[in-house]
């Protein structure tokens, strides 16, 4: 027999209950009375009791009244024929009383059932007095002694129902407390996101806007600038506008995660050309190799992979400009065998990098982005004093 969630199956519990309820009367009856009348009354009563025990959960009141009526009938009929039933015939009645207390929450129905049982008992005693020939078969103190413990069975069932109700209430309160804690945590997180958004708006957005304004002012006076300076200013203004748009999207998401749809297109592999051009405009040299072995266009790859690939290349090129100015960079973007591989490698810088450039979170961010897609990222120095970043991402997980 299988045990599910630590509980016996219902049919298994019912089979065990029937065995424990009906075997004792059958085993003890030979020691009380072996007459055919006694056996007929006992077997008929137990047949009815077996049926009502099977229906006790659905109709507890009906099961009790029917079972008690069958017991009274069996006792009266056997006594009228000069036979006696074993006192263990009262065991099914105890089970039905326990079930009544455990499964009947209505007090009027419970009281009605108990009063009906009392009326059946009195009626049975009266019929027994009228039909029994010998005084030894007339109900008396022996019947009262068998019925005396029965209220205890009902009390145990009532206590079981009360305990279940208390447990259900405790579980409900625990669930409500858990929901309240989750709501409080969500509200606290939302407040913190709003605070961070305000700080980013006040500190970053204003400075970025000022940078773009100065760049546009320089562009307006482009005739007074040398050619190389005009190209630098154009790249600065374009980068500032792109960063400003992405920052606005980020602030909107921080203020309200439900309104996370970006206002600007999410960058992908199709924008790598413009990204490489901006790096070259800033004085960097890039050798590019892009494509797929299957002939698939990179822009047709899953959007999450394209976005992460773009961010990896963007961060790697920015790091090369910061830490190895003037160093040539080799960029390889290759889609083969159900994966995308992005490799950015720079040699030793032509001059010393900017001291304290960056905040040390670029590699952490790249690794988290790649790991979210089930990929791998390796980054570290090369033997010639340069630096290499390699990201490999599967396409299946991103497209699922």
Short mmCIF file of C-alpha atoms in Angstrom, two decimals:
data_model
loop_
_atom_site.label_atom_id
_atom_site.label_comp_id
_atom_site.label_asym_id
_atom_site.label_seq_id
_atom_site.Cartn_x
_atom_site.Cartn_y
_atom_site.Cartn_z
CA UNK A 1 0.00 0.00 0.00
CA UNK A 2 1.40 3.40 -0.98
CA UNK A 3 1.60 6.21 1.53
CA UNK A 4 1.03 9.66 0.03
CA UNK A 5 2.20 12.82 1.86
CA UNK A 6 2.61 10.86 5.08
CA UNK A 7 -1.05 9.74 5.13
CA UNK A 8 -2.65 6.41 4.35
CA UNK A 9 -4.98 6.35 1.35
CA UNK A 10 -8.63 6.67 2.31
CA UNK A 11 -9.56 3.17 1.15
CA UNK A 12 -6.70 1.74 3.19
CA UNK A 13 -7.84 3.61 6.30
CA UNK A 14 -11.41 2.42 5.78
CA UNK A 15 -10.28 -1.19 5.36
CA UNK A 16 -8.29 -1.01 8.58
CA UNK A 17 -11.21 0.56 10.40
CA UNK A 18 -13.61 -2.15 9.22
CA UNK A 19 -11.20 -4.84 10.36
CA UNK A 20 -10.70 -3.29 13.80
CA UNK A 21 -14.42 -2.63 14.21
CA UNK A 22 -16.00 -5.89 13.03
CA UNK A 23 -13.45 -8.59 13.82
CA UNK A 24 -13.63 -8.24 17.64
CA UNK A 25 -17.43 -8.89 17.80
CA UNK A 26 -17.08 -11.90 15.49
CA UNK A 27 -14.21 -13.32 17.53
CA UNK A 28 -15.91 -12.81 20.88
CA UNK A 29 -19.42 -13.98 19.91
CA UNK A 30 -18.58 -17.73 20.28
CA UNK A 31 -17.78 -17.10 23.94
CA UNK A 32 -21.18 -15.43 24.53
CA UNK A 33 -23.77 -17.30 22.45
CA UNK A 34 -23.33 -19.71 19.55
CA UNK A 35 -26.96 -20.02 18.57
CA UNK A 36 -28.06 -19.41 15.02
CA UNK A 37 -30.30 -16.53 16.09
CA UNK A 38 -27.37 -14.72 17.71
CA UNK A 39 -25.16 -15.19 14.67
CA UNK A 40 -27.90 -14.08 12.27
CA UNK A 41 -28.58 -10.91 14.26
CA UNK A 42 -24.87 -10.08 14.59
CA UNK A 43 -24.06 -10.64 10.91
CA UNK A 44 -27.10 -8.68 9.74
CA UNK A 45 -26.20 -5.81 12.04
CA UNK A 46 -22.56 -5.76 10.93
CA UNK A 47 -23.59 -5.77 7.27
CA UNK A 48 -25.66 -2.62 7.81
CA UNK A 49 -22.91 -1.09 9.95
CA UNK A 50 -20.33 -1.73 7.22
CA UNK A 51 -22.44 0.23 4.73
CA UNK A 52 -23.03 3.19 7.04
CA UNK A 53 -19.34 3.28 7.99
CA UNK A 54 -18.50 3.70 4.34
CA UNK A 55 -20.93 6.65 4.14
CA UNK A 56 -20.03 8.19 7.50
CA UNK A 57 -17.91 11.05 6.10
CA UNK A 58 -20.59 12.30 3.71
CA UNK A 59 -23.64 11.82 5.96
CA UNK A 60 -22.48 11.65 9.59
CA UNK A 61 -25.93 12.18 11.12
CA UNK A 62 -27.68 9.66 8.87
CA UNK A 63 -24.91 7.13 9.40
CA UNK A 64 -25.16 7.42 13.19
CA UNK A 65 -28.94 7.18 13.35
CA UNK A 66 -29.02 4.26 10.89
CA UNK A 67 -26.21 2.40 12.66
CA UNK A 68 -27.75 2.88 16.08
CA UNK A 69 -31.16 1.80 14.79
CA UNK A 70 -29.59 -1.36 13.32
CA UNK A 71 -27.90 -2.12 16.66
CA UNK A 72 -31.14 -1.66 18.62
CA UNK A 73 -32.99 -3.87 16.14
CA UNK A 74 -30.35 -6.61 16.38
CA UNK A 75 -30.40 -6.55 20.18
CA UNK A 76 -34.19 -6.61 20.39
CA UNK A 77 -34.62 -9.36 17.75
CA UNK A 78 -31.94 -11.60 19.29
CA UNK A 79 -33.35 -11.09 22.80
CA UNK A 80 -36.85 -11.90 21.56
CA UNK A 81 -35.54 -15.25 20.24
CA UNK A 82 -33.67 -16.02 23.44
CA UNK A 83 -30.19 -15.13 22.12
CA UNK A 84 -27.58 -12.68 23.33
CA UNK A 85 -25.08 -10.58 21.42
CA UNK A 86 -21.53 -9.83 22.51
CA UNK A 87 -21.01 -6.45 24.19
CA UNK A 88 -18.36 -5.70 21.53
CA UNK A 89 -21.24 -5.17 19.10
CA UNK A 90 -21.27 -1.62 20.46
CA UNK A 91 -17.84 -0.88 18.92
CA UNK A 92 -19.26 0.30 15.54
CA UNK A 93 -21.57 2.63 17.46
CA UNK A 94 -18.53 4.22 19.15
CA UNK A 95 -16.95 4.81 15.74
CA UNK A 96 -20.13 6.43 14.42
CA UNK A 97 -20.35 8.68 17.48
CA UNK A 98 -16.73 9.73 17.04
CA UNK A 99 -17.46 10.49 13.39
CA UNK A 100 -20.53 12.53 14.39
CA UNK A 101 -18.49 14.70 16.73
CA UNK A 102 -15.65 15.02 14.22
CA UNK A 103 -17.58 15.81 11.03
CA UNK A 104 -20.85 17.46 11.97
CA UNK A 105 -20.29 21.17 12.68
CA UNK A 106 -23.99 21.93 13.04
CA UNK A 107 -25.12 21.90 16.66
CA UNK A 108 -28.86 21.60 15.83
CA UNK A 109 -28.23 18.52 13.68
CA UNK A 110 -25.93 17.01 16.31
CA UNK A 111 -28.49 17.53 19.08
CA UNK A 112 -31.24 16.15 16.85
CA UNK A 113 -29.16 13.05 16.09
CA UNK A 114 -28.40 12.43 19.78
CA UNK A 115 -32.04 12.94 20.74
CA UNK A 116 -33.09 10.60 17.94
CA UNK A 117 -30.62 8.02 19.25
CA UNK A 118 -32.04 8.41 22.74
CA UNK A 119 -35.60 7.90 21.44
CA UNK A 120 -34.50 4.77 19.53
CA UNK A 121 -32.84 3.45 22.69
CA UNK A 122 -35.93 3.97 24.82
CA UNK A 123 -38.16 2.49 22.13
CA UNK A 124 -35.86 -0.53 21.93
CA UNK A 125 -35.96 -1.08 25.67
CA UNK A 126 -39.76 -0.93 25.65
CA UNK A 127 -40.03 -3.41 22.75
CA UNK A 128 -37.45 -5.62 24.47
CA UNK A 129 -39.53 -5.69 27.63
CA UNK A 130 -42.60 -6.61 25.62
CA UNK A 131 -41.01 -9.37 23.49
CA UNK A 132 -38.37 -11.04 25.69
CA UNK A 133 -39.73 -14.11 27.43
CA UNK A 134 -37.10 -14.56 30.14
CA UNK A 135 -35.85 -11.77 32.37
CA UNK A 136 -32.23 -12.56 31.55
CA UNK A 137 -32.79 -11.35 27.97
CA UNK A 138 -34.40 -8.10 28.97
CA UNK A 139 -32.15 -5.08 28.75
CA UNK A 140 -31.00 -3.60 32.03
CA UNK A 141 -27.80 -2.51 33.65
CA UNK A 142 -25.72 -4.38 31.07
CA UNK A 143 -27.09 -2.15 28.30
CA UNK A 144 -26.51 0.99 30.35
CA UNK A 145 -22.96 -0.14 31.11
CA UNK A 146 -22.27 -0.60 27.38
CA UNK A 147 -23.77 2.80 26.50
CA UNK A 148 -22.11 4.75 29.35
CA UNK A 149 -18.71 5.27 27.59
CA UNK A 150 -20.31 6.30 24.29
CA UNK A 151 -20.44 10.06 25.04
CA UNK A 152 -16.68 9.92 25.42
CA UNK A 153 -16.37 8.80 21.78
CA UNK A 154 -18.41 11.80 20.65
CA UNK A 155 -16.28 14.12 22.85
CA UNK A 156 -13.09 12.77 21.29
CA UNK A 157 -14.47 13.41 17.81
CA UNK A 158 -15.49 16.94 18.80
CA UNK A 159 -11.99 17.59 20.20
CA UNK A 160 -10.47 16.33 16.93
CA UNK A 161 -12.65 18.68 14.88
CA UNK A 162 -11.75 21.59 17.15
CA UNK A 163 -8.06 20.79 16.79
CA UNK A 164 -8.34 20.71 13.01
CA UNK A 165 -10.11 24.06 13.02
CA UNK A 166 -7.38 25.57 15.20
CA UNK A 167 -4.68 24.21 12.88
CA UNK A 168 -6.49 25.56 9.82
CA UNK A 169 -6.79 28.98 11.49
CA UNK A 170 -3.10 28.94 12.40
CA UNK A 171 -2.14 28.02 8.84
CA UNK A 172 -4.36 30.79 7.48
CA UNK A 173 -2.77 33.32 9.84
CA UNK A 174 0.70 32.11 8.85
CA UNK A 175 -0.17 32.46 5.17
CA UNK A 176 -1.55 35.97 5.75
CA UNK A 177 1.57 36.92 7.71
CA UNK A 178 3.74 35.59 4.89
CA UNK A 179 1.77 37.60 2.33
CA UNK A 180 2.09 40.68 4.53
CA UNK A 181 5.86 40.20 4.80
CA UNK A 182 6.18 39.76 1.04
CA UNK A 183 4.08 42.88 0.45
CA UNK A 184 6.15 44.85 2.95
CA UNK A 185 9.37 43.66 1.31
CA UNK A 186 8.02 44.59 -2.13
CA UNK A 187 7.02 48.03 -0.88
CA UNK A 188 10.43 48.53 0.74
CA UNK A 189 12.13 47.47 -2.49
CA UNK A 190 9.94 49.87 -4.48
CA UNK A 191 10.81 52.72 -2.10
CA UNK A 192 14.49 51.91 -2.47
CA UNK A 193 14.18 51.78 -6.26
CA UNK A 194 12.45 55.16 -6.24
CA UNK A 195 15.22 56.59 -4.04
CA UNK A 196 17.93 55.23 -6.32
CA UNK A 197 16.07 56.62 -9.34
CA UNK A 198 15.95 60.06 -7.73
CA UNK A 199 19.66 59.95 -6.91
CA UNK A 200 20.58 58.80 -10.42
CA UNK A 201 18.41 61.51 -11.93
CA UNK A 202 19.93 64.23 -9.74
CA UNK A 203 23.56 63.12 -10.08
CA UNK A 204 23.96 61.26 -13.39
CA UNK A 205 21.19 62.55 -15.61
CA UNK A 206 21.96 66.22 -14.95
CA UNK A 207 25.69 65.74 -15.56
CA UNK A 208 25.01 63.74 -18.74
CA UNK A 209 22.63 66.38 -20.00
CA UNK A 210 25.23 69.07 -19.34
CA UNK A 211 27.82 67.04 -21.27
CA UNK A 212 25.52 66.74 -24.28
CA UNK A 213 24.74 70.47 -24.16
CA UNK A 214 28.44 71.35 -24.21
CA UNK A 215 29.05 68.89 -27.04
CA UNK A 216 26.24 70.40 -29.10
CA UNK A 217 27.60 73.88 -28.38
CA UNK A 218 30.99 72.80 -29.70
CA UNK A 219 29.33 71.29 -32.79
CA UNK A 220 27.60 74.60 -33.43
CA UNK A 221 31.06 76.19 -33.58
CA UNK A 222 32.55 73.36 -35.62
CA UNK A 223 34.06 75.79 -38.12
CA UNK A 224 36.50 77.01 -35.48
CA UNK A 225 37.67 73.47 -34.62
CA UNK A 226 40.21 71.25 -36.38
CA UNK A 227 38.92 68.24 -38.29
CA UNK A 228 39.95 65.71 -35.66
CA UNK A 229 38.17 67.68 -32.93
CA UNK A 230 34.93 67.88 -34.93
CA UNK A 231 34.87 64.09 -35.26
CA UNK A 232 35.46 63.70 -31.54
CA UNK A 233 32.68 66.14 -30.70
CA UNK A 234 30.23 64.36 -33.03
CA UNK A 235 31.01 61.02 -31.36
CA UNK A 236 30.68 62.59 -27.91
CA UNK A 237 27.27 64.06 -28.71
CA UNK A 238 25.98 60.80 -30.22
CA UNK A 239 27.19 58.76 -27.24
CA UNK A 240 25.65 61.25 -24.85
CA UNK A 241 22.27 61.11 -26.56
CA UNK A 242 22.28 57.29 -26.61
CA UNK A 243 23.31 57.08 -22.96
CA UNK A 244 20.66 59.63 -22.05
CA UNK A 245 17.93 57.56 -23.70
CA UNK A 246 19.08 54.36 -22.02
CA UNK A 247 19.30 56.15 -18.69
CA UNK A 248 15.70 57.38 -19.04
CA UNK A 249 14.54 53.82 -19.68
CA UNK A 250 16.47 52.62 -16.63
CA UNK A 251 14.96 55.31 -14.40
CA UNK A 252 11.45 54.44 -15.60
CA UNK A 253 12.05 50.78 -14.77
CA UNK A 254 13.39 51.66 -11.33
CA UNK A 255 10.40 53.82 -10.52
CA UNK A 256 7.82 51.30 -11.80
CA UNK A 257 8.97 47.76 -12.81
CA UNK A 258 5.56 47.19 -14.43
CA UNK A 259 6.34 49.99 -16.91
CA UNK A 260 9.63 48.45 -18.05
CA UNK A 261 9.09 48.65 -21.82
CA UNK A 262 12.00 50.67 -23.23
CA UNK A 263 11.25 53.84 -25.13
CA UNK A 264 14.28 53.33 -27.37
CA UNK A 265 15.12 50.18 -29.36
CA UNK A 266 17.19 47.68 -27.41
CA UNK A 267 20.67 47.52 -28.98
CA UNK A 268 21.64 44.32 -30.76
CA UNK A 269 24.33 42.90 -33.01
CA UNK A 270 23.10 45.06 -35.86
CA UNK A 271 24.41 48.15 -34.01
CA UNK A 272 27.94 46.75 -33.61
CA UNK A 273 29.05 48.65 -36.73
CA UNK A 274 28.13 51.99 -35.17
CA UNK A 275 29.76 50.94 -31.90
CA UNK A 276 33.00 50.06 -33.70
CA UNK A 277 32.89 53.35 -35.61
CA UNK A 278 32.56 55.29 -32.38
CA UNK A 279 35.58 53.45 -30.98
CA UNK A 280 37.60 54.30 -34.06
CA UNK A 281 36.45 57.91 -33.87
CA UNK A 282 37.84 58.00 -30.34
CA UNK A 283 41.26 57.04 -31.71
CA UNK A 284 41.09 53.25 -31.39
CA UNK A 285 42.01 50.69 -34.01
CA UNK A 286 39.69 47.68 -34.39
CA UNK A 287 40.03 44.58 -36.53
CA UNK A 288 36.56 43.06 -36.95
CA UNK A 289 35.46 39.58 -38.00
CA UNK A 290 31.74 38.83 -37.78
CA UNK A 291 29.47 36.17 -39.25
CA UNK A 292 28.10 32.64 -38.86
CA UNK A 293 29.25 29.34 -40.33
CA UNK A 294 25.67 28.41 -41.24
CA UNK A 295 24.96 31.55 -43.21
CA UNK A 296 22.47 32.82 -40.62
CA UNK A 297 22.33 36.59 -40.27
CA UNK A 298 23.50 37.72 -36.83
CA UNK A 299 20.55 40.11 -36.56
CA UNK A 300 18.18 37.10 -36.73
CA UNK A 301 19.55 35.51 -33.53
CA UNK A 302 17.39 35.63 -30.37
CA UNK A 303 17.06 39.15 -28.99
CA UNK A 304 18.45 38.36 -25.50
CA UNK A 305 21.65 36.95 -27.04
CA UNK A 306 22.01 39.97 -29.31
CA UNK A 307 21.61 42.38 -26.41
CA UNK A 308 24.13 40.60 -24.21
CA UNK A 309 26.58 40.28 -27.10
CA UNK A 310 26.31 44.02 -27.78
CA UNK A 311 26.86 44.88 -24.11
CA UNK A 312 29.89 42.56 -23.90
CA UNK A 313 31.54 44.21 -26.89
CA UNK A 314 30.60 47.69 -25.66
CA UNK A 315 32.12 47.14 -22.21
CA UNK A 316 35.24 45.41 -23.59
CA UNK A 317 35.94 48.26 -26.03
CA UNK A 318 35.40 50.83 -23.27
CA UNK A 319 37.85 48.96 -21.04
CA UNK A 320 40.40 48.89 -23.85
CA UNK A 321 40.10 52.67 -24.24
CA UNK A 322 40.46 53.22 -20.49
CA UNK A 323 43.25 50.82 -19.64
CA UNK A 324 45.15 50.41 -22.94
CA UNK A 325 44.80 53.64 -24.94
CA UNK A 326 45.96 53.34 -28.51
CA UNK A 327 46.20 49.52 -28.43
CA UNK A 328 44.84 47.66 -31.48
CA UNK A 329 41.74 45.56 -30.73
CA UNK A 330 40.65 42.32 -32.41
CA UNK A 331 36.88 41.76 -32.33
CA UNK A 332 35.41 38.38 -33.31
CA UNK A 333 31.66 37.67 -33.26
CA UNK A 334 30.90 34.18 -34.47
CA UNK A 335 27.63 32.22 -34.40
CA UNK A 336 28.33 28.51 -34.78
CA UNK A 337 26.93 25.18 -33.51
CA UNK A 338 23.94 26.70 -31.72
CA UNK A 339 25.93 29.29 -29.80
CA UNK A 340 27.26 32.83 -30.09
CA UNK A 341 30.91 33.52 -29.33
CA UNK A 342 32.17 37.06 -28.74
CA UNK A 343 35.90 37.64 -28.33
CA UNK A 344 37.54 41.02 -27.73
CA UNK A 345 41.32 41.09 -27.36
CA UNK A 346 43.61 44.09 -27.10
CA UNK A 347 47.39 44.20 -26.96
CA UNK A 348 49.53 46.36 -24.68
CA UNK A 349 48.50 50.01 -24.68
CA UNK A 350 50.54 52.60 -26.54
CA UNK A 351 50.46 54.79 -23.43
CA UNK A 352 49.52 54.49 -19.77
CA UNK A 353 45.82 54.10 -19.02
CA UNK A 354 43.77 56.57 -17.04
CA UNK A 355 44.39 56.09 -13.32
CA UNK A 356 41.31 55.02 -11.40
CA UNK A 357 39.23 54.61 -14.55
CA UNK A 358 36.04 52.60 -14.05
CA UNK A 359 34.45 51.37 -10.82
CA UNK A 360 35.47 47.72 -11.06
CA UNK A 361 32.01 46.33 -11.89
CA UNK A 362 32.34 45.92 -15.67
CA UNK A 363 33.53 42.31 -15.59
CA UNK A 364 31.02 41.47 -12.88
CA UNK A 365 28.17 42.84 -14.99
CA UNK A 366 29.37 40.97 -18.10
CA UNK A 367 29.65 37.69 -16.19
CA UNK A 368 26.15 38.08 -14.73
CA UNK A 369 24.63 38.82 -18.15
CA UNK A 370 26.27 35.78 -19.74
CA UNK A 371 25.41 33.48 -16.82
CA UNK A 372 21.74 34.52 -17.05
CA UNK A 373 21.66 32.95 -20.54
CA UNK A 374 23.46 29.80 -19.41
CA UNK A 375 26.75 30.83 -21.04
CA UNK A 376 30.34 31.21 -19.91
CA UNK A 377 32.68 34.18 -19.75
CA UNK A 378 36.45 34.16 -19.38
CA UNK A 379 38.51 37.31 -18.99
CA UNK A 380 42.16 37.84 -18.16
CA UNK A 381 45.53 39.19 -19.27
CA UNK A 382 47.40 37.80 -22.26
CA UNK A 383 51.06 36.94 -22.48
CA UNK A 384 51.99 40.14 -24.34
CA UNK A 385 50.54 42.46 -21.72
CA UNK A 386 47.12 42.75 -23.32
CA UNK A 387 43.67 41.60 -22.19
CA UNK A 388 41.16 39.14 -23.65
CA UNK A 389 37.41 38.75 -23.01
CA UNK A 390 35.60 35.68 -24.41
CA UNK A 391 31.84 35.14 -23.95
CA UNK A 392 30.02 32.04 -25.18
CA UNK A 393 26.21 31.86 -25.03
CA UNK A 394 23.83 29.09 -26.17
CA UNK A 395 21.00 30.09 -28.49
CA UNK A 396 18.43 27.51 -27.38
CA UNK A 397 17.94 28.81 -23.83
CA UNK A 398 17.61 32.40 -25.04
CA UNK A 399 15.04 31.44 -27.67
CA UNK A 400 12.91 29.33 -25.25
#
